[in-house]
Amino acid sequence: MPQVPLTCTQTGQPVPDYLVHTLDGNFVDSSGRTLLLRGVNLSGSSKAPVGHPSYALEDFWEAGEAGSESFVGQPLNLDDGSADEHLRRLRGWGFNMLRYPITWEALEHEGPGKYDYEFMDYTIRVLRKCKDYGFKVYLDPHQDVWSRFSGGSGAPYWTLPACGINPRAFTATQAAILHCEYPSPLPDSRDPASLPSMIWSTNYGRLLSQTLFALFFGGRTFAPKCIIDGVNIQDYLQSHFTRAFAVLAERIRDAGGLLDEVVIGWDGMNEPAEGFIAYPDLNVYPMTQGSTLKKGSVPTPAQSFRLGMGKEQTVDNYTLGAFGSRRDGTVTINPNGVSIWADPADEPGGVHPRWKWRRDPQWKLGICVWALHGVWDIETGYILQPDYFCYLPQSTSVPTSHSAESESRVEVDFLQDFFLPQITSYFSAIRAVHPNAIAFVQAPVFAVPPEVPETLLQGRACAAPHYYDGLTLISRHWNWYNADALGIIRGKYSSPVFAVRVGEKAIRSCIRSQLGLLKDDAVQLGMSPDSALSMSSSPAVQVRYPTIIGEIGTPFDMDGNASYDPSNPRYGDYSSQERALDASLAAADGTNALNYTVWTYCTDSTHQWGDGWNMEDLSLWSSDDLQRRIDSAASMGIIVNGGVGMMNPAHVSAATLATLHFPSLPYASASQPAHVRLAFLRDGARAVKAFCRPWPVRTVGVPSNIEFDIAKATVKIVVSVRAGDMPRVYGQSGDDEEDGDTGGAEECKKPKGSGTTSVYSLKGKKALEEKPSPLPTEIFLPLVHFASETCVSRSYVPPGQQQQQAFPDGELDPDMHGIECTPTGTATPYTYTASTATLPLFSSSSDLVSSGIRIANEAYDVTVKMSEGHIELCERTQILRWFYPVPTAPGAQKEVWIEVKRTGGAIKYPRSTGTSPRNGRASLVGWLEGLCGGELNSCPKSCIVM
């Protein structure tokens, strides 16, 4: 691992010890340990104002036109104490990273240049709360298909009339499908609950989204007549977008204590789309844009032009088949003369009466902007220039496929010609305010990012692609087959048939391979033209920057909401969802060892409406899945019917303060007994065993393989350790540095309670060849998977009864013993009545590999095997600290490994919905019911039923 710099390149100032670095393809902390940043998107609810989910039509258009809706309260309610509960839960699941979606609309909904400073200040308060709980955050300028008012999220309402568009005509023309008007805005036919799954994403292939993204990225090139306030619509939209987020950055900077300490970077526009740019033929639906779903009506671009002008069209209709979308006849759409292009009377004298912009006389309202530029003829409906968007215009002339010079025209490269200039302008504006910001580079879905120059990235960047198991997402079913979607889109197969994978083992391997390919894309970041040329002769180019999968997840409303239906045998059973989510997140393990932020966590998720947006239902938690109703403020603080039990936020451990300002407490209430914490972490969670996983949070060296088996509750982590990986230890004050290459571990400032410095080694390295590391590799070891039988059984006891339990001779709750770390090598652990663990004073090398070390107490019961070193299990933080020596000889490298297994095998939790068992015997019955209840659960795990 390259040495962490001592001076900031961007500012010239000494590097603060809380700064996260991007080095050698990894995130790295100030001590030089490899960081894995994993967490959630907080939150999908942020796509809309509080109380205005996508299915609500009342005041939808009126509030948009007035620009009156505030997003204060998204994603967390800071006034009722519930924010602490949710952040505590996320931290307890082991997460240390938040992707924080904020829409452009939330910042500038009142009109061009009118910013919502109240919302910005609210955001600052939320970020401070995230800091209290030890999270790192990267901010996400979120959008889907452009705007809430075009069926998605993102841009303010006023951007639509600015583009000469009448939003109220979208449903009639099917220029966009809106949830609140589905299938019709008429009261007798409106049925938003019937919105088909993922139909919203077809908007990327419809007229409105295609037009808006073409104008945003390529207006100067393809719509030169679209001038507003003296500038092209491209510059008008991009400048407002960039400035809105720069103003937010300024507000956060001026608040102090947040940039770099909490906010480590900024994402680019979420899932940017090309629009019409690079379409080869406007007469046909593009076959190469595989990320655009075909479902329902599928007009060609030419048909969408005509529909937009109010002309009836008969278009293809698609349905979801066994292997994806298939044509299923046709459907006729009749707008009855309704046009999406704004009436000239809306802007008397070319000036908008509400927002005051002035439109250039060349830009005539009431006419399709593409007809205005000669792409098609309105009267005949004929496409005059079918490849208009495929080539760059020569000089200032409009491109034409019939030109005598057509053979010399330059074909469009969307990423290089349009996407790269936009992110360059955006990140430059952000860096002017936040110099150390990590640039999270996100290309269009499944696209290879362009060669982003190092002059823009400046040593601080991260590739941030998204990945979803598309078949599961669309079909809402965990299938026995799947396909290599990424390989199909990137032309890996001569026929899609060769991309099909059958059986769960093959599916899991395929998903891991796809994530590995996305990780390899990071080689594009920081490239110079010379390095790009060298790739052809030297394929093994070193990846300079890390990768984070910005969105990954699975739907929970599978199989017709079977898990939600009390009359269904699968009520409360999330086993299919667990298998699907585990397949995706296990793919991020292995040799990929990826960072990720799962989509999503919504505090207002319900079974009826899911995440409250377009019938998506991907939230890891839902209040409708809460089992426990806690009435006492002295208990866990779960919100019930508006009542709140407050708890103090997490505090940074002394060990972390001494070495790195990156809080290590995975949850906020170390004072609670382990069984109470376990109950809290499971309550309301869906498929918790899939996402609450063990993983190396900070590693001395680099994780080279992570394998976690849910069915066996076993995790094995392999680490590659090289000379130069010795962590740097900061002094208590943070400004004194001790040389990690001189002296033994006893000479370094070690974390409080770090235990022994003795090292067990199978290879018997000489002292001159290896030295003990002063800091450990820290592995998150979740109670959800590794809790003792006693802890699990007691977690089922209703909270009211827990408070009444008494212990012999006035003893304290045994769960409260040993909240500090339990070390191995020099001391025996606490001895409990319920479970006893006696560790030897010294362990031989063979013991560590063969029989292992068993740690058993009220909280945990695990057996640990390792190649060398010693460990400390910190129950209150769910962290296993693993110390081992680091090579010191130049060029030396070794691999070390550790394996942790729950003694007695995996925990069999009962279904998440229904009554909780009251004792150990009842809990066993619950486990058996969860395993065998209902005919659908009679198959072995290896059997997958369609």
Tab-separated table of N, CA, C and O in Angstrom, residues 42-53 70-78 100-102 106 119 122-123 126 602-604 611:
chain	number	residue	atom	x	y	z
A	42	LEU	N	-29.433	6.675	2.064
A	42	LEU	CA	-30.353	7.285	3.018
A	42	LEU	C	-30.818	8.627	2.447
A	42	LEU	O	-30.149	9.633	2.610
A	43	SER	N	-31.917	8.627	1.655
A	43	SER	CA	-32.873	7.545	1.569
A	43	SER	C	-33.638	7.683	0.270
A	43	SER	O	-33.695	8.767	-0.323
A	44	GLY	N	-34.300	6.580	-0.137
A	44	GLY	CA	-35.187	6.662	-1.283
A	44	GLY	C	-36.349	7.605	-1.056
A	44	GLY	O	-36.937	8.133	-2.003
A	45	SER	N	-36.668	7.848	0.199
A	45	SER	CA	-37.754	8.779	0.526
A	45	SER	C	-37.429	10.208	0.122
A	45	SER	O	-38.330	11.046	-0.023
A	46	SER	N	-36.147	10.514	-0.054
A	46	SER	CA	-35.727	11.882	-0.361
A	46	SER	C	-36.087	12.321	-1.775
A	46	SER	O	-35.836	13.463	-2.156
A	47	LYS	N	-36.692	11.444	-2.550
A	47	LYS	CA	-37.082	11.812	-3.910
A	47	LYS	C	-38.277	12.756	-3.941
A	47	LYS	O	-38.555	13.373	-4.975
A	48	ALA	N	-38.989	12.846	-2.837
A	48	ALA	CA	-40.198	13.672	-2.795
A	48	ALA	C	-40.310	14.347	-1.438
A	48	ALA	O	-39.710	13.894	-0.460
A	49	PRO	N	-41.074	15.442	-1.355
A	49	PRO	CA	-41.296	16.088	-0.053
A	49	PRO	C	-42.022	15.159	0.908
A	49	PRO	O	-42.698	14.210	0.493
A	50	VAL	N	-41.883	15.428	2.196
A	50	VAL	CA	-42.566	14.630	3.218
A	50	VAL	C	-44.070	14.663	2.968
A	50	VAL	O	-44.657	15.716	2.731
A	51	GLY	N	-44.688	13.498	3.001
A	51	GLY	CA	-46.133	13.421	2.839
A	51	GLY	C	-46.622	13.524	1.416
A	51	GLY	O	-47.841	13.623	1.186
A	52	HIS	N	-45.702	13.481	0.438
A	52	HIS	CA	-46.110	13.579	-0.966
A	52	HIS	C	-45.490	12.446	-1.778
A	52	HIS	O	-44.658	12.683	-2.656
A	53	PRO	N	-45.870	11.211	-1.494
A	53	PRO	CA	-45.350	10.086	-2.266
A	53	PRO	C	-45.808	10.155	-3.713
A	53	PRO	O	-46.724	10.916	-4.053
A	70	SER	N	-41.455	22.138	0.303
A	70	SER	CA	-40.149	22.016	0.933
A	70	SER	C	-39.835	20.547	1.195
A	70	SER	O	-40.718	19.747	1.488
A	71	PHE	N	-38.545	20.213	1.110
A	71	PHE	CA	-38.085	18.851	1.380
A	71	PHE	C	-37.544	18.708	2.798
A	71	PHE	O	-36.938	17.681	3.125
A	72	VAL	N	-37.732	19.696	3.631
A	72	VAL	CA	-37.298	19.586	5.022
A	72	VAL	C	-38.006	18.383	5.661
A	72	VAL	O	-39.226	18.234	5.541
A	73	GLY	N	-37.241	17.558	6.336
A	73	GLY	CA	-37.774	16.337	6.912
A	73	GLY	C	-37.367	15.088	6.166
A	73	GLY	O	-37.576	13.967	6.647
A	74	GLN	N	-36.768	15.242	4.981
A	74	GLN	CA	-36.251	14.103	4.240
A	74	GLN	C	-34.721	14.121	4.307
A	74	GLN	O	-34.096	15.113	3.957
A	75	PRO	N	-34.108	13.043	4.785
A	75	PRO	CA	-34.669	11.708	4.986
A	75	PRO	C	-35.063	11.370	6.424
A	75	PRO	O	-35.617	10.310	6.657
A	76	LEU	N	-34.765	12.245	7.395
A	76	LEU	CA	-34.994	11.909	8.799
A	76	LEU	C	-35.766	13.014	9.504
A	76	LEU	O	-35.575	14.198	9.203
A	77	ASN	N	-36.594	12.626	10.452
A	77	ASN	CA	-37.285	13.580	11.303
A	77	ASN	C	-36.388	13.895	12.494
A	77	ASN	O	-36.107	13.020	13.316
A	78	LEU	N	-35.937	15.130	12.568
A	78	LEU	CA	-35.010	15.513	13.629
A	78	LEU	C	-35.730	16.021	14.876
A	78	LEU	O	-35.076	16.328	15.877
A	100	TYR	N	-26.063	9.810	0.267
A	100	TYR	CA	-27.096	10.725	0.746
A	100	TYR	C	-27.746	11.418	-0.451
A	100	TYR	O	-27.249	12.443	-0.934
A	101	PRO	N	-28.869	10.870	-0.971
A	101	PRO	CA	-29.522	11.485	-2.129
A	101	PRO	C	-30.145	12.838	-1.791
A	101	PRO	O	-30.846	12.988	-0.785
A	102	ILE	N	-29.874	13.813	-2.634
A	102	ILE	CA	-30.522	15.130	-2.577
A	102	ILE	C	-30.904	15.501	-3.997
A	102	ILE	O	-30.074	15.432	-4.912
A	106	ALA	N	-35.084	19.846	-4.468
A	106	ALA	CA	-35.047	20.183	-3.041
A	106	ALA	C	-34.281	21.475	-2.794
A	106	ALA	O	-34.566	22.204	-1.838
A	119	PHE	N	-33.840	24.263	3.833
A	119	PHE	CA	-33.550	22.853	3.608
A	119	PHE	C	-32.057	22.576	3.729
A	119	PHE	O	-31.653	21.541	4.269
A	122	TYR	N	-31.266	22.371	7.301
A	122	TYR	CA	-31.774	21.099	7.820
A	122	TYR	C	-30.801	19.968	7.461
A	122	TYR	O	-30.486	19.102	8.291
A	123	THR	N	-30.309	19.979	6.221
A	123	THR	CA	-29.360	18.948	5.781
A	123	THR	C	-28.104	18.970	6.636
A	123	THR	O	-27.560	17.918	6.995
A	126	VAL	N	-28.773	17.166	9.802
A	126	VAL	CA	-28.756	15.714	9.613
A	126	VAL	C	-27.320	15.212	9.515
A	126	VAL	O	-26.967	14.180	10.094
A	602	CYS	N	-35.671	3.338	4.003
A	602	CYS	CA	-36.727	4.353	4.047
A	602	CYS	C	-37.443	4.277	5.391
A	602	CYS	O	-37.991	3.227	5.744
A	603	THR	N	-37.457	5.373	6.098
A	603	THR	CA	-38.095	5.394	7.417
A	603	THR	C	-39.611	5.307	7.324
A	603	THR	O	-40.280	5.011	8.327
A	604	ASP	N	-40.171	5.573	6.134
A	604	ASP	CA	-41.624	5.545	5.966
A	604	ASP	C	-42.083	4.393	5.080
A	604	ASP	O	-43.179	4.422	4.526
A	611	ASP	N	-41.615	1.830	-0.910
A	611	ASP	CA	-40.769	2.982	-0.597
A	611	ASP	C	-41.467	4.315	-0.866
A	611	ASP	O	-40.845	5.374	-0.727
